[in-house]
Each structure stands twice: as C-alpha cells, then as structure tokens.
mmCIF file of N, CA and C in Angstrom:
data_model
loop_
_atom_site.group_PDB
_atom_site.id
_atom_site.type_symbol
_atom_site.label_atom_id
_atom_site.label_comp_id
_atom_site.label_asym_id
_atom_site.label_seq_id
_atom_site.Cartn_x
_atom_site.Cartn_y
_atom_site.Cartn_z
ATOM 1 N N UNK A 1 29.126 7.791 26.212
ATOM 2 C CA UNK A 1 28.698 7.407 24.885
ATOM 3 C C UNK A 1 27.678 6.275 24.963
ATOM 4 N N UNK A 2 27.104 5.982 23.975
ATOM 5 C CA UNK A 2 25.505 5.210 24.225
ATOM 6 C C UNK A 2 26.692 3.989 23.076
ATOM 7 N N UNK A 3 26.087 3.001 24.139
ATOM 8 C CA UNK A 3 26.332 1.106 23.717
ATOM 9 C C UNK A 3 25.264 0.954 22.504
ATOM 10 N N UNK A 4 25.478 0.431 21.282
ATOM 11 C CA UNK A 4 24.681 0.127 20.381
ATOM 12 C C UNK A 4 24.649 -0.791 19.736
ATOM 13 N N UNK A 5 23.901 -1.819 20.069
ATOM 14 C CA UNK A 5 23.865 -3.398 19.072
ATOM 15 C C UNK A 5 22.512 -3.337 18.137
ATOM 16 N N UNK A 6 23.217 -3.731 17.037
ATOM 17 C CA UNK A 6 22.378 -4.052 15.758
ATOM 18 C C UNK A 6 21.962 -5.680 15.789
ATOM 19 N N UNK A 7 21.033 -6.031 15.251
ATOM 20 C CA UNK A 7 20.355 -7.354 14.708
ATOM 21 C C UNK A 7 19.196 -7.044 13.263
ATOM 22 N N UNK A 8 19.041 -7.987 12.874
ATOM 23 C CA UNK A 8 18.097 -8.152 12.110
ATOM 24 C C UNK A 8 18.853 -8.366 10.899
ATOM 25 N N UNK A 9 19.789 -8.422 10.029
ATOM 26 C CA UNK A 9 20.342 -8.042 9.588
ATOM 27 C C UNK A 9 19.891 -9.860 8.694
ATOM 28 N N UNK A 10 20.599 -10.039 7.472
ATOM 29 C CA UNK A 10 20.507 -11.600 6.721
ATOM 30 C C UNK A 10 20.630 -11.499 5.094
ATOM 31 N N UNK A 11 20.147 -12.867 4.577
ATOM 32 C CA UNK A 11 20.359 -12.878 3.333
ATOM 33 C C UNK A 11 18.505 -12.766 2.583
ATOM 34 N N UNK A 12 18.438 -11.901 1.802
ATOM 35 C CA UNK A 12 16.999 -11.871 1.219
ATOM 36 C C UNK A 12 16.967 -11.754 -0.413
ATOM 37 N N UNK A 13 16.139 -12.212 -1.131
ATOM 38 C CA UNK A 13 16.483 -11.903 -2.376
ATOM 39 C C UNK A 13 15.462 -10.958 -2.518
ATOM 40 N N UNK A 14 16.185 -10.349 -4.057
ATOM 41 C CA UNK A 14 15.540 -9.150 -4.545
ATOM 42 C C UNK A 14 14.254 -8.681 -4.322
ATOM 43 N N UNK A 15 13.649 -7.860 -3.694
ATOM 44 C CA UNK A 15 12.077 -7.335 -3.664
ATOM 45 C C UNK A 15 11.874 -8.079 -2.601
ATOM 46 N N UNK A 16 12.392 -7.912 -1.624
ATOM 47 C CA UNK A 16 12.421 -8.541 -0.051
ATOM 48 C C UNK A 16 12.440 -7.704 0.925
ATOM 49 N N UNK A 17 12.627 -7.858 1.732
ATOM 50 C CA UNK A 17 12.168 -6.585 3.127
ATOM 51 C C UNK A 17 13.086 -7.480 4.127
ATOM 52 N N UNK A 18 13.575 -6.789 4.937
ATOM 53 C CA UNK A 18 13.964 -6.553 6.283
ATOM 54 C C UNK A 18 13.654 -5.332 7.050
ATOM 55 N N UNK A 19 13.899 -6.399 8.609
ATOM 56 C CA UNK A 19 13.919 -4.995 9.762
ATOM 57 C C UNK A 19 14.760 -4.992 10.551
ATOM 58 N N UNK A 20 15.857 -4.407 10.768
ATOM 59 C CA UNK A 20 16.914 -3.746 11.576
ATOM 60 C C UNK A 20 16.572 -2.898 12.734
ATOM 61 N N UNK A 21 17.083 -3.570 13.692
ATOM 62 C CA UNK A 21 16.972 -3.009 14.896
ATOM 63 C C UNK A 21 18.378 -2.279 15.846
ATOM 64 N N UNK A 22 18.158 -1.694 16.372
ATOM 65 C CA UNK A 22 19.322 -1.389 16.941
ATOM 66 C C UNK A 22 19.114 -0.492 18.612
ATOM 67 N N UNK A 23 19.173 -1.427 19.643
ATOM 68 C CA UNK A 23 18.894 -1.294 20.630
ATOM 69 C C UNK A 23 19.972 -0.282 21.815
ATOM 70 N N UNK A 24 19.834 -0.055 22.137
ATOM 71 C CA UNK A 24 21.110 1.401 22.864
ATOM 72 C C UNK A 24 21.103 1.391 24.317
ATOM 73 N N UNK A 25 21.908 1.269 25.184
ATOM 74 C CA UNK A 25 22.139 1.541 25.927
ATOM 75 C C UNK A 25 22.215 3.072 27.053
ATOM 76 N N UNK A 26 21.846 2.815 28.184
ATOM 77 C CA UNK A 26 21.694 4.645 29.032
ATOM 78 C C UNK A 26 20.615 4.925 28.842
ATOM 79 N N UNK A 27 20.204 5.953 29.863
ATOM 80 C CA UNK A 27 19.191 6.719 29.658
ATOM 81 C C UNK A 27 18.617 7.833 29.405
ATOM 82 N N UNK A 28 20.118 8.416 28.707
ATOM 83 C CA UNK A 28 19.603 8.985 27.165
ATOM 84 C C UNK A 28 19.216 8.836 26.025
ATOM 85 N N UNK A 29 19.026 7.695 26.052
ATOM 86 C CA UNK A 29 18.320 7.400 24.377
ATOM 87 C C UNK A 29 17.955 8.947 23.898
ATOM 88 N N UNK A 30 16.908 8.796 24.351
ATOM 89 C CA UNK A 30 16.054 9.999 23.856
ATOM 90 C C UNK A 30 16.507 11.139 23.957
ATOM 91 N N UNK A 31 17.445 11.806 24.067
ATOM 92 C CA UNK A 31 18.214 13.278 23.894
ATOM 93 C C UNK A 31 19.149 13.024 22.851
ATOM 94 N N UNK A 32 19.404 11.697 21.969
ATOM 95 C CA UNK A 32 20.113 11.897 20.460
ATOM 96 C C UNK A 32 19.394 11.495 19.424
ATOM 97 N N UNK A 33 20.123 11.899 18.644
ATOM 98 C CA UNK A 33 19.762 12.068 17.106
ATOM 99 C C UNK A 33 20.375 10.247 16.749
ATOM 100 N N UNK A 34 19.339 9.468 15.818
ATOM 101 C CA UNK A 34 20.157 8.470 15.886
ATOM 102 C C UNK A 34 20.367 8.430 14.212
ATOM 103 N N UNK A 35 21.050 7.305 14.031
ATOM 104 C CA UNK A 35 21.277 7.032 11.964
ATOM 105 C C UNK A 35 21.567 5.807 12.016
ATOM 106 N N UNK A 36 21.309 5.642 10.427
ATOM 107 C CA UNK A 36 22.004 4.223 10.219
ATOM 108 C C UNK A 36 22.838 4.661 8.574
ATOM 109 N N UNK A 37 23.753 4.218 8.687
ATOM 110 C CA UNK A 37 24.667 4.432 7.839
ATOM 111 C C UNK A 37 25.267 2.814 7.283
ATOM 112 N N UNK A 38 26.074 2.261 5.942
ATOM 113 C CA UNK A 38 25.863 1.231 5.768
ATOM 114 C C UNK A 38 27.570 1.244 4.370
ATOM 115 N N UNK A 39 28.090 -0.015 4.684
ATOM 116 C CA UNK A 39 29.340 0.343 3.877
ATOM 117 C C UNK A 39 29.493 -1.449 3.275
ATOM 118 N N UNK A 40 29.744 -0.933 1.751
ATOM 119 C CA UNK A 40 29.511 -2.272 1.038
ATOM 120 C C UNK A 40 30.989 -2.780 0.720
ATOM 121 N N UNK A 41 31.707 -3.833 0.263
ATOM 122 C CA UNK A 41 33.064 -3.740 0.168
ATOM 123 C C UNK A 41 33.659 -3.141 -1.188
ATOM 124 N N UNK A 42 34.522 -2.762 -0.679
ATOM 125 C CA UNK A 42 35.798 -1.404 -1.363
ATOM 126 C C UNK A 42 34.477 -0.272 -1.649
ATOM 127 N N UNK A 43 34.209 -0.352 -0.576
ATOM 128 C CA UNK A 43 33.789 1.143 -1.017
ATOM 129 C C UNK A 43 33.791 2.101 0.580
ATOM 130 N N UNK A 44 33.014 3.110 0.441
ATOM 131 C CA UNK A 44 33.387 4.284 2.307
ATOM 132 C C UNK A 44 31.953 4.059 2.802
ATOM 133 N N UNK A 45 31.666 4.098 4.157
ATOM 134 C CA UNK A 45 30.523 4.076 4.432
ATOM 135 C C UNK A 45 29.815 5.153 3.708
ATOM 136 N N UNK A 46 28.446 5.146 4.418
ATOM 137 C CA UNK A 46 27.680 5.980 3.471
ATOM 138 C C UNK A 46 26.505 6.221 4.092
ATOM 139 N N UNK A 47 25.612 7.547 4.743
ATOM 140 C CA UNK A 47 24.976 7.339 4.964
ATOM 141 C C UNK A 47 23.292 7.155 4.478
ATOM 142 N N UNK A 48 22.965 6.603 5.399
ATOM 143 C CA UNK A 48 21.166 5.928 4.921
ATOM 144 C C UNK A 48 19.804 6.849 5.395
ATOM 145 N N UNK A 49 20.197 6.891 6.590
ATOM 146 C CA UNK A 49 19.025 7.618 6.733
ATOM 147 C C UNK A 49 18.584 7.879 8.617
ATOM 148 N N UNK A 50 18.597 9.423 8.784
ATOM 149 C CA UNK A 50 19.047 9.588 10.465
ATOM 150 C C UNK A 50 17.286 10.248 10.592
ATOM 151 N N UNK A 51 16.887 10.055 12.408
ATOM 152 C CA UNK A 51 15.819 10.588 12.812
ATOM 153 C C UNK A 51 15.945 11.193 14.660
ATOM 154 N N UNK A 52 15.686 12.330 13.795
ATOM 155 C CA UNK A 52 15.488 13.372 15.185
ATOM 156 C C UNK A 52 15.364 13.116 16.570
ATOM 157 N N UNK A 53 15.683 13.236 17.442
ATOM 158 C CA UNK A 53 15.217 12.938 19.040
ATOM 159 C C UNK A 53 13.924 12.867 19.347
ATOM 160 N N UNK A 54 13.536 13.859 18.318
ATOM 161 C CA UNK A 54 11.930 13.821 18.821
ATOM 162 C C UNK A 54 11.239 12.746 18.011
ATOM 163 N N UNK A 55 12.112 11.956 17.141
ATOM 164 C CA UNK A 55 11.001 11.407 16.322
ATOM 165 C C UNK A 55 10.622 11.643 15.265
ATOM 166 N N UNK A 56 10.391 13.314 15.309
ATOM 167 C CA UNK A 56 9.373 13.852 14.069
ATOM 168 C C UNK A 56 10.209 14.537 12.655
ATOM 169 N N UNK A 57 11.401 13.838 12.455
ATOM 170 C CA UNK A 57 12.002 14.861 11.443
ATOM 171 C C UNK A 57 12.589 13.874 11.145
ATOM 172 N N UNK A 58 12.943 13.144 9.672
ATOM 173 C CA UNK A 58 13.444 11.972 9.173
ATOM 174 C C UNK A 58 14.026 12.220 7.850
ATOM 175 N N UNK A 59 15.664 12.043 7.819
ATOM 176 C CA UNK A 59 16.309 12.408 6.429
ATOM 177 C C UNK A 59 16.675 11.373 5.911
ATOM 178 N N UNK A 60 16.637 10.705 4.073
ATOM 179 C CA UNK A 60 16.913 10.183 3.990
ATOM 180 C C UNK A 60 18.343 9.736 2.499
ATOM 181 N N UNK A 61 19.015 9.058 2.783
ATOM 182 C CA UNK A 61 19.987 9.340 1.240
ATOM 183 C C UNK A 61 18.328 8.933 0.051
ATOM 184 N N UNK A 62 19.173 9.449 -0.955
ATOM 185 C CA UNK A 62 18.386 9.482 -2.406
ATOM 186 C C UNK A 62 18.036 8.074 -3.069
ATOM 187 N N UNK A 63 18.965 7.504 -2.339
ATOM 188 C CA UNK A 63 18.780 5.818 -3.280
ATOM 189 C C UNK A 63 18.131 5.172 -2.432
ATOM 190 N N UNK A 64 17.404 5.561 -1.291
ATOM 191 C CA UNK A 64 16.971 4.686 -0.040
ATOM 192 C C UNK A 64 15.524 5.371 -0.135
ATOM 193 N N UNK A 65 14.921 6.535 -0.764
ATOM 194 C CA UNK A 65 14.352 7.155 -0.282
ATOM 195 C C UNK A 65 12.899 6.839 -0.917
ATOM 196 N N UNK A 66 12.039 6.013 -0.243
ATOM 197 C CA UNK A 66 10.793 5.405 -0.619
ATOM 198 C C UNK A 66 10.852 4.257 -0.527
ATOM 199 N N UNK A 67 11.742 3.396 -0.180
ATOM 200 C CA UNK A 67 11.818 2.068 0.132
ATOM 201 C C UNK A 67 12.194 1.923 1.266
ATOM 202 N N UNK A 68 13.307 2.720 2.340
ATOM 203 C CA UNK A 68 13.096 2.364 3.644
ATOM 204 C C UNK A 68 12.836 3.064 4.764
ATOM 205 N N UNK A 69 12.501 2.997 5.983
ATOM 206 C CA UNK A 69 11.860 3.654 7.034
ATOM 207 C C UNK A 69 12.606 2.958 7.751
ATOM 208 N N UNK A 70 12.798 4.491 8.807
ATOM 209 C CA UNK A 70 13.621 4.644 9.492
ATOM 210 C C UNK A 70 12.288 5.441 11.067
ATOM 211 N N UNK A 71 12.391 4.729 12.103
ATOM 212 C CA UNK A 71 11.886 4.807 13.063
ATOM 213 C C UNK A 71 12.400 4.644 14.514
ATOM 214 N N UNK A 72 12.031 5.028 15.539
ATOM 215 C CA UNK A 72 12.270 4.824 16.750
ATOM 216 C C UNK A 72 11.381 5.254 18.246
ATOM 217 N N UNK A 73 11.800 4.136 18.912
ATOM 218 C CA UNK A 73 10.836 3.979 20.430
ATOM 219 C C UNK A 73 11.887 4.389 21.373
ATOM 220 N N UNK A 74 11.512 5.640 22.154
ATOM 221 C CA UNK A 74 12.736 6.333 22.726
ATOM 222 C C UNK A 74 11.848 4.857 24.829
ATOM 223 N N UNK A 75 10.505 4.775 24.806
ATOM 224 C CA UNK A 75 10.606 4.223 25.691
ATOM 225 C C UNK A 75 11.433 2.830 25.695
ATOM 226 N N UNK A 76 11.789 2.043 24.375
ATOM 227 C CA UNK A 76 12.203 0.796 24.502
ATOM 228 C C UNK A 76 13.623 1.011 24.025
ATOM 229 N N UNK A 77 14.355 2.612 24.022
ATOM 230 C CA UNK A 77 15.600 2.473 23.368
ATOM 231 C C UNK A 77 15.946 1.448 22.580
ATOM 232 N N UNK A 78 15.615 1.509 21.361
ATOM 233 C CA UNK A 78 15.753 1.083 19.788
ATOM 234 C C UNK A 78 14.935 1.884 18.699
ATOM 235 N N UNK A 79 16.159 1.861 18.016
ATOM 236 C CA UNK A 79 15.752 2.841 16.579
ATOM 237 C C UNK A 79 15.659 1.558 15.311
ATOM 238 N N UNK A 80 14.649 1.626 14.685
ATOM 239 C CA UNK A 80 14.591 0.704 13.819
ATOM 240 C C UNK A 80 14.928 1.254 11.890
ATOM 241 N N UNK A 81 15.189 0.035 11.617
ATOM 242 C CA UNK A 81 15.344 0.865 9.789
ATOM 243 C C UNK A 81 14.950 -0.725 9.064
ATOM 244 N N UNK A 82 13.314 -0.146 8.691
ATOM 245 C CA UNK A 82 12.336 -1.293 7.697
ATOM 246 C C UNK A 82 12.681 -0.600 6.312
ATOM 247 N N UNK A 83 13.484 -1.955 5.638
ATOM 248 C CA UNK A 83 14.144 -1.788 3.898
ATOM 249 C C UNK A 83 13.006 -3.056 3.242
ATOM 250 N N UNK A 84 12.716 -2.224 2.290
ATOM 251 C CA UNK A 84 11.629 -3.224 1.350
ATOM 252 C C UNK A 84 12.083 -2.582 0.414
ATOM 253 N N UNK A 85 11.665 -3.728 -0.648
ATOM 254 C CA UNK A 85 11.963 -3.512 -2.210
ATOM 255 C C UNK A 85 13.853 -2.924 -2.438
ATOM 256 N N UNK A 86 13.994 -4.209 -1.823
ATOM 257 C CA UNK A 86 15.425 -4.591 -1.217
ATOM 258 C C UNK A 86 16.428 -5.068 -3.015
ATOM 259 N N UNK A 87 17.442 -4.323 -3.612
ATOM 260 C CA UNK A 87 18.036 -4.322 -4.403
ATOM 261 C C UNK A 87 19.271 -5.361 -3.922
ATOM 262 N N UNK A 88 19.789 -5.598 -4.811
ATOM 263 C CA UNK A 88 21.350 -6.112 -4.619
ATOM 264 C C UNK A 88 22.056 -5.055 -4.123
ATOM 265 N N UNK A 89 22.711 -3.877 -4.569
ATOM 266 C CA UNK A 89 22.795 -2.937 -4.959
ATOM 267 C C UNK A 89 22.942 -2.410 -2.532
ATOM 268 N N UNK A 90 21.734 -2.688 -2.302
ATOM 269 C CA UNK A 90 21.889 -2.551 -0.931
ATOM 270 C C UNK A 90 22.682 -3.402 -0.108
ATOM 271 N N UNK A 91 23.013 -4.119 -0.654
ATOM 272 C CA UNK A 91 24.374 -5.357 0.179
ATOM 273 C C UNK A 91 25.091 -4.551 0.688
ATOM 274 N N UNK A 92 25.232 -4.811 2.014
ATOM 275 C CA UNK A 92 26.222 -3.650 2.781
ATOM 276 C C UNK A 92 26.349 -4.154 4.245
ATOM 277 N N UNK A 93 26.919 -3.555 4.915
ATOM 278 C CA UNK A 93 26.694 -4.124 6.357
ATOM 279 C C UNK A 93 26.450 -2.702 6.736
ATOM 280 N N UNK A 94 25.545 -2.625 7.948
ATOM 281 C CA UNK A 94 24.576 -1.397 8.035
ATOM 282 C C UNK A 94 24.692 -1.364 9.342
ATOM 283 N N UNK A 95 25.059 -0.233 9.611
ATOM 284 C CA UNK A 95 26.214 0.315 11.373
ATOM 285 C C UNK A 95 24.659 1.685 11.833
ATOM 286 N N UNK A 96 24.421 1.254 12.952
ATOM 287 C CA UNK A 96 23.583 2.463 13.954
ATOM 288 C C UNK A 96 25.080 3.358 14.279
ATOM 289 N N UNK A 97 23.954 4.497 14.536
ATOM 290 C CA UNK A 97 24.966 5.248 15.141
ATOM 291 C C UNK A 97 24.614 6.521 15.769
ATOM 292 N N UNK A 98 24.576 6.951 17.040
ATOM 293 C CA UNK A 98 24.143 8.099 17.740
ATOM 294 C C UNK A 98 24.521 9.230 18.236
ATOM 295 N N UNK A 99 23.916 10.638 18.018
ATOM 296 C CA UNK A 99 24.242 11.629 18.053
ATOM 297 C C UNK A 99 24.451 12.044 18.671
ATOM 298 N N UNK A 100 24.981 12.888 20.238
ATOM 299 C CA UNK A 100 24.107 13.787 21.094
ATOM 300 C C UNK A 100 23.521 15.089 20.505
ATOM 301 N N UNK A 101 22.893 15.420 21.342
ATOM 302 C CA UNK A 101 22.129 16.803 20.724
ATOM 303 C C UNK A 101 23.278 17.434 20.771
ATOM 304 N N UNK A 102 24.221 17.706 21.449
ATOM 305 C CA UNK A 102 25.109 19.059 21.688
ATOM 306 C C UNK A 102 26.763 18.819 20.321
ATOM 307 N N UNK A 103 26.382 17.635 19.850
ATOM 308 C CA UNK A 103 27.883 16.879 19.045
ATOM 309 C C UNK A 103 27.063 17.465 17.534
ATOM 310 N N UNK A 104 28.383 17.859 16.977
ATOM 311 C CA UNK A 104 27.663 18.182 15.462
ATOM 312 C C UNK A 104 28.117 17.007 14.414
ATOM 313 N N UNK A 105 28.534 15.624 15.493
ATOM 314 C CA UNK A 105 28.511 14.208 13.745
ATOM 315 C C UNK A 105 28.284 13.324 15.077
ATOM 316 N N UNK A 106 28.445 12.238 14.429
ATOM 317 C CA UNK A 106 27.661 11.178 14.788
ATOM 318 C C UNK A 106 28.749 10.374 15.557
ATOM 319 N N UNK A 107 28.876 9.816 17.056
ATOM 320 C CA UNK A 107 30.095 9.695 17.554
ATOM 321 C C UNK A 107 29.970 7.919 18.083
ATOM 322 N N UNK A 108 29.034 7.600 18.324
ATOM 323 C CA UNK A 108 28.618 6.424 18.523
ATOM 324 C C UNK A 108 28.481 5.505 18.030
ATOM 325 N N UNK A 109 28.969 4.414 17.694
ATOM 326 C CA UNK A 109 28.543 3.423 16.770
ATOM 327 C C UNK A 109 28.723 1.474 16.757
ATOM 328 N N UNK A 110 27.892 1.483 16.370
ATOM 329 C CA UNK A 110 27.261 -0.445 16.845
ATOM 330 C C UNK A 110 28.169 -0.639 15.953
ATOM 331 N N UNK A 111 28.570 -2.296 16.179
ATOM 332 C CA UNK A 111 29.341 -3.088 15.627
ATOM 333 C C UNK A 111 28.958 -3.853 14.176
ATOM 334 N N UNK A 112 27.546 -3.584 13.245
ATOM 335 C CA UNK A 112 27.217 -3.836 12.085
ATOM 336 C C UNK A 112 26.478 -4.938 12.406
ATOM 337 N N UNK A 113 25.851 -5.040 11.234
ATOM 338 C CA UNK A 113 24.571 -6.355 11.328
ATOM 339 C C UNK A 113 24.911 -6.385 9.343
ATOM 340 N N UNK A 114 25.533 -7.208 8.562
ATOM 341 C CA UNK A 114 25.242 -7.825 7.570
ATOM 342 C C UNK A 114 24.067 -7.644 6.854
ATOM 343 N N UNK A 115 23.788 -6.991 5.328
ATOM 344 C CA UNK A 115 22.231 -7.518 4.700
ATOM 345 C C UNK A 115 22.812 -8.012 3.541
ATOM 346 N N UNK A 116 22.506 -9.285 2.739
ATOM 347 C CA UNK A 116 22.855 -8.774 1.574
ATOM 348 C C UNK A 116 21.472 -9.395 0.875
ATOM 349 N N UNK A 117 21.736 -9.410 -0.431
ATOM 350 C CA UNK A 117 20.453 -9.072 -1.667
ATOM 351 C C UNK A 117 20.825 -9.846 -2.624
ATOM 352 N N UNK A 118 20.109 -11.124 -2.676
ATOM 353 C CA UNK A 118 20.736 -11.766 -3.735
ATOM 354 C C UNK A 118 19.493 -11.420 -5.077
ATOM 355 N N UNK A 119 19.990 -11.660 -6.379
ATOM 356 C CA UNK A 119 19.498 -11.231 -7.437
ATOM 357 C C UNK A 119 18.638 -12.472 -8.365
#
C-alpha cells in the first residue's frame, strides 16, 4: 500500500485559496488512481475530487466543481488539490487517498491536513 502525507492544509477566510499537497510513498505512484476526499464534523466523508494515473481524466463532486483543481506529478510523487474561492461551507479536514489500478475503491489513505474557512 502507498504511505501518504498531506500538508498545506490552514485557516483562510472566505474567497481565499489554498494548496494541498499530498506526497506518496513507492514506486508506484504512477500506476494509481489518486483522490482527495474531505469530512467536516458530524457529518461522513465525502468525496472531492480523484485523477487518473495518467493524469488526463479528472472527476469532480458538484460543489467543488470550478473552484478546485486537482493535479499531479507522477515524477515527484505528489498529487496536489488548488481550492480557491474557498467557502466556509468547505471546512473539513481533507484525507488523500490512492487507488491501484487493479482495486475497484480507494484503499490508501493519509492521515488529514485541516482547512477551515472563516466567514
């Protein structure tokens, strides 16, 4: 299973930007599918928004979708997720998490990085 630490993570107010990083361990990076998924309190995680092995195919949830980007450098193993036009509403703590190609959910997962959104 691939080691995954998150950073970037803090306090920003409304219409603010962050960048989340999440750096992985092995040298498979690049043969999974990675995500970032994100869980606010009393509520279930949830996911945000996952990108292909190759890079070229990027899904994202509906409430995320035009405000953040979701990217990754398979040579520097880290997948990144840039959130602008940052709501309260996104306060969550926001977990990486990696696929293999051959696994049909997501089995891997970093220990969280904190955002929240003050108003």
């Amino acid at each position: 299973q691939a080691q995954l630490v998150e950073t970037g993570g803090g306090l920003v107010q409304a219409g603010g930007s962050l960048r989340l990083s999440c750096a992985a361990s092995g040298r498979t990076f690049s043969s999974y599918d990675m995500g970032w998924f994100r869980q606010a309190p009393g509520r279930e995680r949830e996911f945000v928004a996952s990108i292909m092995w190759t890079g070229g195919r990027t899904y994202y949830a509906d409430s995320v979708k035009g405000r953040f980007t979701i990217s990754r450098d398979n040579a520097k193993n880290t997948v990144y997720l840039q959130l602008n036009s940052l709501k309260p509403e996104d306060t969550a703590v926001y977990y990486c998490a990696a696929k293999p190609l051959t696994a049909a959910d997501f089995g891997s997962w970093g220990q969280g990085t904190q955002v929240t959104v003050s108003s």
